[in-house]
Amino acid sequence: MFIDTVCGLVRYHMQILFVSKGMEHAQLTEMKRRIDIREAALLGLCDRIGRTGIHEEKEKESVRNFLIACGESQATDIFL
């Protein structure tokens, strides 16, 4: 189970970028069936803000938009 969870997170961690850029590569329906989208959002945020020169608030907004696109109604509370 743990290995499956980690593999799913690794597989879908770029979905935030795909959604924020409006790219056709987004696989939201499949992703939501396989992993917890909030975990994917947190991993994606950590991946982005761990880089040099990244604007943290902009990245948080991208993650919020990703969660909203995934149907997460309480997207604003992920950072509390």
Tab-separated table of N, CA and C in Angstrom:
chain	number	residue	atom	x	y	z
A	1	MET	N	0.820	-1.191	0.000
A	1	MET	CA	0.000	0.000	0.000
A	1	MET	C	0.867	1.259	0.000
A	2	PHE	N	1.850	1.333	0.870
A	2	PHE	CA	2.725	2.502	0.933
A	2	PHE	C	3.447	2.704	-0.396
A	3	ILE	N	3.972	1.640	-0.957
A	3	ILE	CA	4.692	1.732	-2.236
A	3	ILE	C	3.752	2.214	-3.328
A	4	ASP	N	2.523	1.718	-3.354
A	4	ASP	CA	1.538	2.159	-4.343
A	4	ASP	C	1.231	3.645	-4.190
A	5	THR	N	1.113	4.100	-2.953
A	5	THR	CA	0.842	5.516	-2.695
A	5	THR	C	1.979	6.384	-3.200
A	6	VAL	N	3.195	6.021	-2.865
A	6	VAL	CA	4.361	6.800	-3.300
A	6	VAL	C	4.478	6.785	-4.825
A	7	CYS	N	4.287	5.642	-5.434
A	7	CYS	CA	4.353	5.551	-6.900
A	7	CYS	C	3.301	6.447	-7.552
A	8	GLY	N	2.108	6.475	-6.993
A	8	GLY	CA	1.052	7.341	-7.524
A	8	GLY	C	1.400	8.812	-7.394
A	9	LEU	N	1.942	9.198	-6.254
A	9	LEU	CA	2.331	10.592	-6.054
A	9	LEU	C	3.430	11.000	-7.030
A	10	VAL	N	4.398	10.125	-7.206
A	10	VAL	CA	5.481	10.421	-8.156
A	10	VAL	C	4.913	10.531	-9.567
A	11	ARG	N	4.032	9.610	-9.922
A	11	ARG	CA	3.465	9.614	-11.269
A	11	ARG	C	2.698	10.897	-11.578
A	12	TYR	N	1.932	11.407	-10.603
A	12	TYR	CA	1.038	12.529	-10.857
A	12	TYR	C	1.528	13.877	-10.319
A	13	HIS	N	2.751	13.938	-9.840
A	13	HIS	CA	3.179	15.181	-9.195
A	13	HIS	C	3.258	16.381	-10.145
A	14	MET	N	3.281	16.162	-11.439
A	14	MET	CA	3.345	17.263	-12.400
A	14	MET	C	1.951	17.781	-12.789
A	15	GLN	N	0.905	17.201	-12.269
A	15	GLN	CA	-0.442	17.598	-12.647
A	15	GLN	C	-0.740	19.062	-12.321
A	16	ILE	N	-0.175	19.580	-11.250
A	16	ILE	CA	-0.387	20.990	-10.902
A	16	ILE	C	0.111	21.879	-12.040
A	17	LEU	N	1.274	21.584	-12.556
A	17	LEU	CA	1.823	22.363	-13.674
A	17	LEU	C	0.922	22.235	-14.896
A	18	PHE	N	0.482	21.028	-15.192
A	18	PHE	CA	-0.367	20.820	-16.366
A	18	PHE	C	-1.661	21.615	-16.258
A	19	VAL	N	-2.252	21.636	-15.075
A	19	VAL	CA	-3.498	22.381	-14.874
A	19	VAL	C	-3.229	23.879	-14.950
A	20	SER	N	-2.193	24.360	-14.272
A	20	SER	CA	-1.930	25.802	-14.246
A	20	SER	C	-1.554	26.354	-15.617
A	21	LYS	N	-0.968	25.522	-16.458
A	21	LYS	CA	-0.589	25.957	-17.812
A	21	LYS	C	-1.646	25.610	-18.852
A	22	GLY	N	-2.747	24.975	-18.428
A	22	GLY	CA	-3.810	24.603	-19.357
A	22	GLY	C	-3.370	23.572	-20.383
A	23	MET	N	-2.462	22.702	-19.990
A	23	MET	CA	-1.916	21.698	-20.901
A	23	MET	C	-2.839	20.489	-21.019
A	24	GLU	N	-2.808	19.857	-22.147
A	24	GLU	CA	-3.649	18.698	-22.411
A	24	GLU	C	-3.190	17.449	-21.656
A	25	HIS	N	-2.039	17.484	-21.059
A	25	HIS	CA	-1.486	16.317	-20.368
A	25	HIS	C	-2.187	16.021	-19.038
A	26	ALA	N	-3.019	16.933	-18.569
A	26	ALA	CA	-3.676	16.742	-17.277
A	26	ALA	C	-4.550	15.488	-17.308
A	27	GLN	N	-4.430	14.690	-16.271
A	27	GLN	CA	-5.188	13.438	-16.138
A	27	GLN	C	-5.928	13.446	-14.798
A	28	LEU	N	-6.748	14.463	-14.593
A	28	LEU	CA	-7.369	14.661	-13.285
A	28	LEU	C	-8.302	13.536	-12.874
A	29	THR	N	-9.117	13.059	-13.787
A	29	THR	CA	-10.074	12.010	-13.440
A	29	THR	C	-9.354	10.745	-12.992
A	30	GLU	N	-8.385	10.315	-13.772
A	30	GLU	CA	-7.611	9.120	-13.418
A	30	GLU	C	-6.847	9.342	-12.119
A	31	MET	N	-6.222	10.513	-11.987
A	31	MET	CA	-5.436	10.810	-10.798
A	31	MET	C	-6.305	10.759	-9.543
A	32	LYS	N	-7.500	11.342	-9.594
A	32	LYS	CA	-8.378	11.372	-8.418
A	32	LYS	C	-8.828	9.980	-8.001
A	33	ARG	N	-8.877	9.046	-8.940
A	33	ARG	CA	-9.233	7.664	-8.598
A	33	ARG	C	-8.086	6.942	-7.909
A	34	ARG	N	-6.866	7.380	-8.165
A	34	ARG	CA	-5.708	6.611	-7.695
A	34	ARG	C	-5.022	7.186	-6.463
A	35	ILE	N	-5.071	8.500	-6.275
A	35	ILE	CA	-4.342	9.098	-5.146
A	35	ILE	C	-5.177	10.179	-4.474
A	36	ASP	N	-4.740	10.577	-3.306
A	36	ASP	CA	-5.353	11.685	-2.575
A	36	ASP	C	-4.850	12.986	-3.203
A	37	ILE	N	-5.760	13.775	-3.761
A	37	ILE	CA	-5.329	14.985	-4.466
A	37	ILE	C	-4.694	16.004	-3.527
A	38	ARG	N	-5.076	15.980	-2.269
A	38	ARG	CA	-4.463	16.918	-1.313
A	38	ARG	C	-3.001	16.534	-1.056
A	39	GLU	N	-2.709	15.252	-1.037
A	39	GLU	CA	-1.316	14.826	-0.905
A	39	GLU	C	-0.519	15.210	-2.144
A	40	ALA	N	-1.137	15.051	-3.308
A	40	ALA	CA	-0.468	15.452	-4.552
A	40	ALA	C	-0.215	16.952	-4.557
A	41	ALA	N	-1.170	17.721	-4.064
A	41	ALA	CA	-1.019	19.173	-4.007
A	41	ALA	C	0.133	19.558	-3.078
A	42	LEU	N	0.201	18.924	-1.932
A	42	LEU	CA	1.268	19.224	-0.983
A	42	LEU	C	2.630	18.837	-1.552
A	43	LEU	N	2.724	17.676	-2.162
A	43	LEU	CA	3.989	17.251	-2.775
A	43	LEU	C	4.393	18.219	-3.887
A	44	GLY	N	3.428	18.608	-4.719
A	44	GLY	CA	3.723	19.542	-5.803
A	44	GLY	C	4.204	20.882	-5.285
A	45	LEU	N	3.566	21.372	-4.225
A	45	LEU	CA	3.991	22.637	-3.630
A	45	LEU	C	5.406	22.527	-3.076
A	46	CYS	N	5.680	21.469	-2.351
A	46	CYS	CA	7.021	21.268	-1.791
A	46	CYS	C	8.070	21.174	-2.893
A	47	ASP	N	7.729	20.491	-3.963
A	47	ASP	CA	8.630	20.359	-5.104
A	47	ASP	C	8.966	21.737	-5.679
A	48	ARG	N	7.961	22.587	-5.817
A	48	ARG	CA	8.164	23.907	-6.422
A	48	ARG	C	8.898	24.874	-5.492
A	49	ILE	N	8.481	24.969	-4.223
A	49	ILE	CA	9.098	25.979	-3.356
A	49	ILE	C	10.480	25.553	-2.856
A	50	GLY	N	10.841	24.314	-3.108
A	50	GLY	CA	12.184	23.866	-2.763
A	50	GLY	C	13.233	24.296	-3.773
A	51	ARG	N	12.817	24.990	-4.803
A	51	ARG	CA	13.730	25.452	-5.855
A	51	ARG	C	14.131	26.901	-5.613
A	52	THR	N	15.231	27.280	-6.151
A	52	THR	CA	15.718	28.652	-6.015
A	52	THR	C	14.932	29.591	-6.920
A	53	GLY	N	14.603	30.763	-6.405
A	53	GLY	CA	13.962	31.796	-7.204
A	53	GLY	C	12.477	31.623	-7.435
A	54	ILE	N	11.834	30.802	-6.649
A	54	ILE	CA	10.404	30.551	-6.808
A	54	ILE	C	9.623	31.468	-5.868
A	55	HIS	N	8.557	32.064	-6.361
A	55	HIS	CA	7.684	32.928	-5.563
A	55	HIS	C	6.643	32.060	-4.866
A	56	GLU	N	6.762	31.939	-3.559
A	56	GLU	CA	5.940	31.005	-2.793
A	56	GLU	C	4.443	31.287	-2.917
A	57	GLU	N	4.031	32.533	-2.848
A	57	GLU	CA	2.600	32.852	-2.935
A	57	GLU	C	2.028	32.497	-4.297
A	58	LYS	N	2.788	32.697	-5.337
A	58	LYS	CA	2.341	32.318	-6.688
A	58	LYS	C	2.142	30.807	-6.777
A	59	GLU	N	3.058	30.064	-6.182
A	59	GLU	CA	2.947	28.601	-6.197
A	59	GLU	C	1.749	28.128	-5.381
A	60	LYS	N	1.507	28.770	-4.257
A	60	LYS	CA	0.338	28.419	-3.452
A	60	LYS	C	-0.943	28.670	-4.240
A	61	GLU	N	-0.984	29.757	-4.980
A	61	GLU	CA	-2.164	30.056	-5.800
A	61	GLU	C	-2.353	28.990	-6.879
A	62	SER	N	-1.266	28.528	-7.485
A	62	SER	CA	-1.351	27.457	-8.479
A	62	SER	C	-1.918	26.184	-7.862
A	63	VAL	N	-1.493	25.882	-6.649
A	63	VAL	CA	-1.990	24.689	-5.958
A	63	VAL	C	-3.472	24.842	-5.622
A	64	ARG	N	-3.867	26.020	-5.168
A	64	ARG	CA	-5.296	26.261	-4.905
A	64	ARG	C	-6.122	26.054	-6.168
A	65	ASN	N	-5.654	26.603	-7.280
A	65	ASN	CA	-6.363	26.453	-8.549
A	65	ASN	C	-6.433	24.988	-8.982
A	66	PHE	N	-5.368	24.261	-8.745
A	66	PHE	CA	-5.335	22.831	-9.037
A	66	PHE	C	-6.402	22.090	-8.225
A	67	LEU	N	-6.471	22.387	-6.937
A	67	LEU	CA	-7.442	21.734	-6.074
A	67	LEU	C	-8.872	22.070	-6.493
A	68	ILE	N	-9.101	23.302	-6.871
A	68	ILE	CA	-10.422	23.703	-7.346
A	68	ILE	C	-10.757	22.954	-8.634
A	69	ALA	N	-9.794	22.848	-9.549
A	69	ALA	CA	-10.005	22.105	-10.799
A	69	ALA	C	-10.317	20.645	-10.528
A	70	CYS	N	-9.811	20.129	-9.419
A	70	CYS	CA	-10.064	18.734	-9.040
A	70	CYS	C	-11.373	18.569	-8.281
A	71	GLY	N	-12.074	19.674	-8.043
A	71	GLY	CA	-13.352	19.605	-7.349
A	71	GLY	C	-13.252	19.705	-5.843
A	72	GLU	N	-12.107	20.103	-5.348
A	72	GLU	CA	-11.912	20.234	-3.902
A	72	GLU	C	-12.526	21.564	-3.460
A	73	SER	N	-13.615	21.504	-2.725
A	73	SER	CA	-14.353	22.713	-2.353
A	73	SER	C	-13.662	23.521	-1.260
A	74	GLN	N	-12.801	22.892	-0.496
A	74	GLN	CA	-12.124	23.606	0.597
A	74	GLN	C	-10.648	23.786	0.277
A	75	ALA	N	-10.368	24.268	-0.919
A	75	ALA	CA	-8.994	24.387	-1.397
A	75	ALA	C	-8.197	25.420	-0.621
A	76	THR	N	-8.859	26.369	0.008
A	76	THR	CA	-8.127	27.432	0.670
A	76	THR	C	-7.504	27.017	1.993
A	77	ASP	N	-7.964	25.932	2.596
A	77	ASP	CA	-7.461	25.571	3.923
A	77	ASP	C	-6.255	24.633	3.898
A	78	ILE	N	-5.740	24.302	2.754
A	78	ILE	CA	-4.616	23.361	2.684
A	78	ILE	C	-3.352	23.919	3.341
A	79	PHE	N	-3.235	25.233	3.412
A	79	PHE	CA	-2.006	25.835	3.912
A	79	PHE	C	-2.116	26.252	5.380
A	80	LEU	N	-3.210	25.921	6.040
A	80	LEU	CA	-3.382	26.302	7.451
A	80	LEU	C	-2.681	25.337	8.366
